[in-house]
Short mmCIF file of C-alpha atoms in Angstrom, two decimals:
data_model
loop_
_atom_site.label_atom_id
_atom_site.label_comp_id
_atom_site.label_asym_id
_atom_site.label_seq_id
_atom_site.Cartn_x
_atom_site.Cartn_y
_atom_site.Cartn_z
CA MET C 12 -25.50 -41.78 88.43
CA PRO C 13 -28.40 -43.12 86.33
CA GLU C 14 -27.32 -44.08 82.84
CA LEU C 15 -29.29 -44.39 79.61
CA PRO C 16 -31.32 -47.52 80.55
CA GLU C 17 -32.46 -46.01 83.87
CA VAL C 18 -33.49 -42.73 82.24
CA GLU C 19 -35.28 -44.53 79.40
CA THR C 20 -37.12 -46.68 81.95
CA VAL C 21 -38.30 -43.53 83.76
CA ARG C 22 -39.38 -41.97 80.45
CA ARG C 23 -41.52 -44.97 79.61
CA GLY C 24 -43.10 -44.86 83.05
CA LEU C 25 -43.97 -41.16 82.79
CA GLN C 26 -45.13 -41.18 79.18
CA PRO C 27 -48.68 -42.53 79.75
CA VAL C 28 -49.57 -39.86 82.32
CA MET C 29 -47.69 -36.87 80.88
CA GLU C 30 -47.84 -37.16 77.10
CA GLY C 31 -51.01 -35.52 75.75
CA SER C 32 -51.92 -34.17 79.19
CA LYS C 33 -51.93 -30.54 80.35
CA ILE C 34 -49.87 -29.30 83.30
CA VAL C 35 -52.72 -27.71 85.28
CA LYS C 36 -50.32 -26.53 87.97
CA ALA C 37 -46.56 -26.72 88.43
CA GLU C 38 -44.98 -26.49 91.88
CA ALA C 39 -41.34 -25.82 92.74
CA ARG C 40 -41.10 -26.26 96.50
CA ARG C 41 -37.64 -24.75 96.78
CA LYS C 42 -35.63 -22.18 94.85
CA ASP C 43 -33.07 -24.59 93.49
CA LEU C 44 -31.88 -28.13 92.99
CA ARG C 45 -28.36 -28.49 91.60
CA PHE C 46 -28.94 -25.15 89.88
CA PRO C 47 -31.47 -22.40 90.68
CA PHE C 48 -34.85 -22.69 88.97
CA GLN C 49 -35.57 -20.01 86.38
CA LYS C 50 -37.64 -17.19 87.88
CA ASP C 51 -40.55 -17.94 85.54
CA PHE C 52 -40.15 -21.73 85.80
CA THR C 53 -43.64 -22.58 87.09
CA ALA C 54 -45.36 -19.86 85.06
CA ARG C 55 -43.94 -21.17 81.78
CA LEU C 56 -45.14 -24.70 82.59
CA THR C 57 -48.61 -24.05 83.98
CA GLY C 58 -51.31 -24.47 81.35
CA GLN C 59 -49.01 -26.15 78.83
CA THR C 60 -49.78 -29.54 77.27
CA VAL C 61 -46.99 -32.07 76.98
CA THR C 62 -47.00 -33.01 73.31
CA GLY C 63 -44.16 -35.51 73.57
CA LEU C 64 -41.84 -36.99 76.17
CA GLY C 65 -38.44 -37.97 74.84
CA ARG C 66 -34.90 -38.66 75.97
CA ARG C 67 -31.52 -37.34 74.85
CA ALA C 68 -28.53 -39.09 76.42
CA LYS C 69 -29.29 -38.98 80.18
CA TYR C 70 -31.87 -36.18 79.89
CA LEU C 71 -35.66 -36.36 79.83
CA MET C 72 -37.21 -33.85 77.42
CA ALA C 73 -40.87 -32.79 77.55
CA ASP C 74 -42.10 -30.88 74.48
CA LEU C 75 -44.71 -28.24 75.34
CA THR C 76 -47.39 -26.54 73.24
CA SER C 77 -45.67 -23.20 73.90
CA GLY C 78 -42.67 -24.28 71.82
CA ASP C 79 -40.56 -24.73 74.94
CA VAL C 80 -38.89 -27.93 76.07
CA LEU C 81 -38.60 -28.95 79.72
CA LEU C 82 -35.18 -30.54 80.21
CA MET C 83 -34.92 -32.83 83.27
CA HIS C 84 -31.89 -34.62 84.76
CA LEU C 85 -32.18 -37.12 87.59
CA GLY C 86 -28.78 -36.36 89.10
CA MET C 87 -27.53 -38.99 91.56
CA SER C 88 -30.64 -39.64 93.64
CA GLY C 89 -33.56 -38.15 91.74
CA SER C 90 -36.68 -40.18 91.01
CA PHE C 91 -40.27 -39.64 89.88
CA ARG C 92 -43.42 -41.16 91.28
CA ILE C 93 -46.98 -40.88 90.04
CA LEU C 94 -49.92 -40.11 92.33
CA LYS C 95 -53.56 -40.27 91.29
CA ASN C 96 -55.93 -37.45 92.18
CA GLY C 97 -53.56 -36.27 94.90
CA ASP C 98 -54.82 -38.94 97.31
CA GLY C 99 -51.55 -40.81 97.64
CA LYS C 100 -52.67 -43.74 95.52
CA ILE C 101 -50.28 -44.89 92.83
CA GLN C 102 -51.54 -44.65 89.24
CA GLY C 103 -52.20 -47.90 87.39
CA ASP C 104 -52.17 -51.63 88.03
CA PHE C 105 -48.40 -51.94 87.74
CA HIS C 106 -47.49 -49.23 90.22
CA HIS C 107 -46.73 -50.06 93.81
CA PRO C 108 -46.22 -48.00 96.99
CA ARG C 109 -42.70 -46.83 97.71
CA GLY C 110 -40.92 -45.52 100.77
CA LYS C 111 -39.55 -42.04 100.16
CA ASP C 112 -39.19 -39.10 102.52
CA GLU C 113 -41.73 -36.58 101.23
CA THR C 114 -39.63 -33.70 102.55
CA HIS C 115 -37.51 -34.30 99.43
CA ASP C 116 -40.47 -33.89 97.06
CA HIS C 117 -39.16 -30.75 95.35
CA VAL C 118 -41.19 -30.48 92.14
CA VAL C 119 -44.79 -31.52 91.44
CA PHE C 120 -46.64 -31.43 88.13
CA HIS C 121 -50.44 -31.62 88.53
CA MET C 122 -51.70 -33.08 85.25
CA SER C 123 -55.15 -32.72 83.66
CA SER C 124 -55.32 -36.54 83.62
CA GLY C 125 -55.81 -36.37 87.39
CA ALA C 126 -52.30 -37.62 88.14
CA ALA C 127 -49.60 -35.76 89.99
CA VAL C 128 -46.01 -36.35 88.87
CA VAL C 129 -43.64 -35.86 91.82
CA PHE C 130 -39.87 -35.38 91.57
CA ASN C 131 -38.04 -36.49 94.72
CA ASP C 132 -34.31 -35.81 95.13
CA PRO C 133 -32.63 -36.17 98.55
CA ARG C 134 -29.17 -35.11 97.36
CA ARG C 135 -30.45 -32.37 95.01
CA PHE C 136 -28.00 -33.13 92.21
CA GLY C 137 -30.85 -33.27 89.70
CA TYR C 138 -31.98 -30.23 87.78
CA MET C 139 -34.63 -28.88 85.43
CA LYS C 140 -34.47 -26.15 82.83
CA ILE C 141 -36.92 -24.74 80.29
CA ILE C 142 -35.40 -24.14 76.85
CA ALA C 143 -36.97 -22.79 73.68
CA ARG C 144 -37.14 -25.58 71.10
CA ASN C 145 -35.37 -23.45 68.49
CA ALA C 146 -32.49 -22.85 70.93
CA LEU C 147 -31.76 -26.50 71.74
CA GLU C 148 -28.86 -26.83 69.33
CA GLU C 149 -27.01 -24.06 71.16
CA GLU C 150 -27.92 -25.20 74.67
CA PRO C 151 -24.62 -25.80 76.56
CA LEU C 152 -26.05 -28.85 78.37
CA LEU C 153 -26.78 -30.58 75.06
CA LYS C 154 -24.31 -29.09 72.61
CA GLY C 155 -21.56 -31.49 71.65
CA LEU C 156 -23.34 -34.68 72.70
CA GLY C 157 -22.49 -37.66 70.54
CA PRO C 158 -24.92 -40.02 68.80
CA GLU C 159 -27.54 -42.04 70.63
CA PRO C 160 -26.21 -45.62 70.96
CA LEU C 161 -29.63 -47.05 70.13
CA GLY C 162 -30.26 -44.63 67.28
CA ASN C 163 -30.34 -45.68 63.64
CA GLU C 164 -27.22 -43.66 62.82
CA PHE C 165 -24.99 -45.30 65.42
CA ASP C 166 -23.03 -48.14 63.84
CA ALA C 167 -19.50 -49.52 63.64
CA ALA C 168 -18.49 -46.99 60.98
CA MET C 169 -19.59 -44.05 63.10
CA LEU C 170 -17.87 -45.38 66.22
CA ALA C 171 -14.66 -46.10 64.30
CA ALA C 172 -14.64 -42.60 62.82
CA SER C 173 -15.07 -41.08 66.30
CA CYS C 174 -12.18 -43.12 67.71
CA PHE C 175 -9.86 -42.71 64.71
CA HIS C 176 -6.39 -41.67 65.98
CA LYS C 177 -7.66 -41.34 69.58
CA LYS C 178 -4.86 -41.91 72.06
CA THR C 179 -7.12 -42.68 75.02
CA SER C 180 -8.17 -46.10 76.27
CA LEU C 181 -11.25 -47.72 74.81
CA LYS C 182 -13.13 -47.35 78.08
CA ALA C 183 -12.28 -43.64 78.37
CA ALA C 184 -13.48 -43.08 74.81
CA LEU C 185 -16.84 -44.76 75.47
CA LEU C 186 -17.37 -42.67 78.61
CA ASP C 187 -16.78 -39.50 76.58
CA GLN C 188 -20.28 -38.19 75.90
CA ARG C 189 -19.00 -36.57 72.69
CA VAL C 190 -18.20 -40.03 71.26
CA VAL C 191 -21.45 -41.70 72.26
CA ALA C 192 -24.18 -40.27 74.48
CA GLY C 193 -25.71 -41.87 77.54
CA LEU C 194 -23.19 -44.55 78.43
CA GLY C 195 -21.73 -44.71 81.93
CA ASN C 196 -19.37 -46.89 83.92
CA ILE C 197 -21.66 -49.88 84.39
CA TYR C 198 -22.75 -50.36 80.80
CA VAL C 199 -19.33 -49.63 79.33
CA CYS C 200 -17.83 -52.41 81.47
CA GLU C 201 -20.62 -54.77 80.46
CA ALA C 202 -20.46 -53.91 76.75
CA LEU C 203 -16.69 -54.37 76.62
CA TYR C 204 -17.06 -57.78 78.23
CA ARG C 205 -19.67 -58.85 75.70
CA ALA C 206 -17.37 -57.72 72.89
CA HIS C 207 -14.37 -59.48 74.50
CA LEU C 208 -12.36 -56.26 74.36
CA SER C 209 -10.00 -54.98 77.03
CA PRO C 210 -10.90 -51.65 78.65
CA ARG C 211 -7.18 -50.83 78.36
CA ARG C 212 -7.16 -51.33 74.59
CA LEU C 213 -6.32 -48.20 72.58
CA ALA C 214 -9.51 -46.64 71.22
CA ALA C 215 -7.88 -46.09 67.84
CA THR C 216 -7.79 -49.86 67.26
CA LEU C 217 -11.48 -49.67 66.37
CA ALA C 218 -10.46 -48.12 63.04
CA THR C 219 -8.12 -49.08 60.24
CA LYS C 220 -5.56 -46.66 58.83
CA LYS C 221 -8.28 -45.57 56.41
CA ALA C 222 -10.69 -44.92 59.31
CA GLU C 223 -12.81 -47.91 58.39
CA PRO C 224 -14.33 -50.04 61.18
CA THR C 225 -12.42 -53.10 62.34
CA ASP C 226 -14.04 -56.28 63.57
CA HIS C 227 -13.49 -54.92 67.09
CA ALA C 228 -15.76 -51.96 66.31
CA LYS C 229 -18.49 -54.23 64.95
CA ARG C 230 -18.35 -56.49 68.00
CA LEU C 231 -18.44 -53.51 70.34
CA VAL C 232 -21.47 -51.91 68.71
CA ASN C 233 -23.28 -55.25 68.96
CA GLY C 234 -22.26 -55.47 72.63
CA ILE C 235 -23.52 -51.95 73.36
CA HIS C 236 -26.85 -52.66 71.68
CA ALA C 237 -27.27 -55.95 73.50
CA VAL C 238 -26.51 -54.68 76.99
CA LEU C 239 -28.62 -51.51 76.68
CA ASN C 240 -31.66 -53.32 75.31
CA GLN C 241 -31.40 -56.00 77.98
CA ALA C 242 -31.03 -53.39 80.73
CA ILE C 243 -34.02 -51.36 79.53
CA LYS C 244 -36.15 -54.51 79.43
CA ALA C 245 -35.10 -55.20 83.05
CA GLY C 246 -35.99 -51.68 84.19
CA GLY C 247 -32.39 -50.55 84.57
CA SER C 248 -29.95 -51.25 87.39
CA SER C 249 -30.62 -50.39 91.04
CA LEU C 250 -27.41 -50.11 93.04
CA ARG C 251 -28.32 -47.26 95.37
CA ASP C 252 -31.08 -44.85 94.42
CA HIS C 253 -32.61 -45.78 91.09
CA ARG C 254 -36.28 -46.69 91.14
CA GLN C 255 -38.80 -46.92 88.37
CA THR C 256 -41.80 -44.57 88.44
CA SER C 257 -43.72 -47.50 89.94
CA GLY C 258 -41.43 -47.43 92.96
CA GLU C 259 -39.96 -50.79 91.99
CA LEU C 260 -36.23 -51.37 91.74
CA GLY C 261 -34.59 -52.17 88.43
CA ASP C 262 -33.45 -55.78 87.98
CA PHE C 263 -30.49 -55.60 85.62
CA GLN C 264 -27.93 -55.68 88.45
CA HIS C 265 -28.78 -59.38 88.74
CA SER C 266 -27.56 -59.85 85.15
CA PHE C 267 -24.17 -58.19 85.50
CA GLN C 268 -21.49 -60.38 83.93
CA VAL C 269 -18.44 -58.46 85.17
CA TYR C 270 -19.50 -55.27 86.95
CA ASP C 271 -19.14 -55.59 90.73
CA ARG C 272 -18.13 -59.27 90.36
CA GLU C 273 -14.48 -58.97 91.36
CA GLY C 274 -12.92 -62.33 92.26
CA GLU C 275 -15.69 -64.39 90.66
CA LYS C 276 -15.24 -66.80 87.77
CA CYS C 277 -15.75 -65.47 84.26
CA GLN C 278 -19.23 -66.38 83.06
CA SER C 279 -17.97 -67.43 79.65
CA ALA C 280 -17.95 -71.22 79.81
CA ALA C 281 -14.88 -71.54 77.58
CA CYS C 282 -12.80 -69.05 79.55
CA GLY C 283 -12.13 -70.08 83.15
CA GLY C 284 -10.67 -66.67 84.00
CA ILE C 285 -11.32 -64.55 87.10
CA VAL C 286 -12.99 -61.13 87.03
CA ARG C 287 -10.61 -58.40 88.19
CA ARG C 288 -11.06 -54.79 89.21
CA PHE C 289 -8.70 -51.86 88.74
CA THR C 290 -9.04 -48.09 88.90
CA GLN C 291 -9.14 -46.36 85.53
CA ASN C 292 -9.62 -42.61 85.17
CA GLY C 293 -10.83 -42.50 88.76
CA ARG C 294 -13.51 -45.17 88.23
CA SER C 295 -13.62 -48.87 89.05
CA THR C 296 -13.21 -51.05 85.97
CA PHE C 297 -14.29 -54.69 86.05
CA TRP C 298 -13.04 -57.11 83.40
CA CYS C 299 -11.80 -60.59 82.65
CA PRO C 300 -8.09 -60.35 81.65
CA LYS C 301 -8.21 -63.80 80.08
CA CYS C 302 -10.95 -63.31 77.50
CA GLN C 303 -10.93 -59.53 77.03
CA LYS C 304 -8.00 -58.62 74.82
#
């Protein structure tokens, strides 16, 4: 499942061709993806200009002149590609051809810029929904999401307050989208390693008895910031399906320090430990027992 860096990478790839451009025609080539399309889905998009393209957690959000917002989720295998003038040529100098079965091209936005934005999703776990801007706060898909980990408000104090008296493990708390939005298994493992904190550690240890942030909380926030920024710069991680809008794979998987490195030596020069894997809440957790306490 794409996590925050992958979704942010896609947003940055789509922004130049969608933001400020009108959707001349919207196509939905099937009745549903993970969920059925709204009956007026294409009608509400056609003729609308995209005034801004943002991201909330793992969602892409296109603001429209109508006052609606197009919410888009990549699911497990969804990806976008950009075609110019409908002739199959990729838009821009930094876009390259990609091999995708066009039978899985389920949604196409024909933009006034001359580009076509194509959503391809073989497994159809992605979805799109149009929501009135003034109804976003009550939207079930968004309601209850925690702070953005790269937002100005997210700091050690906020994280400590969210984990105060929590009886779950630190890893489980970070995967809870109500605590912090957009993090998934890969980046939680990597952030915990950078903070030298055990995934088994009790989440409540991020706060003092007065709910103030401990040094653990400060280190963890720094680790989260570092790994997310590095991953975004690398175009995200490509393990199975993730591709950038250019068709290129992300590169951050080559920078993993613990994830998927079971049995390898810890990359901390002063450690000498071995990376281990265990199952935690149904997910694989990778860590170094020697330096993560």
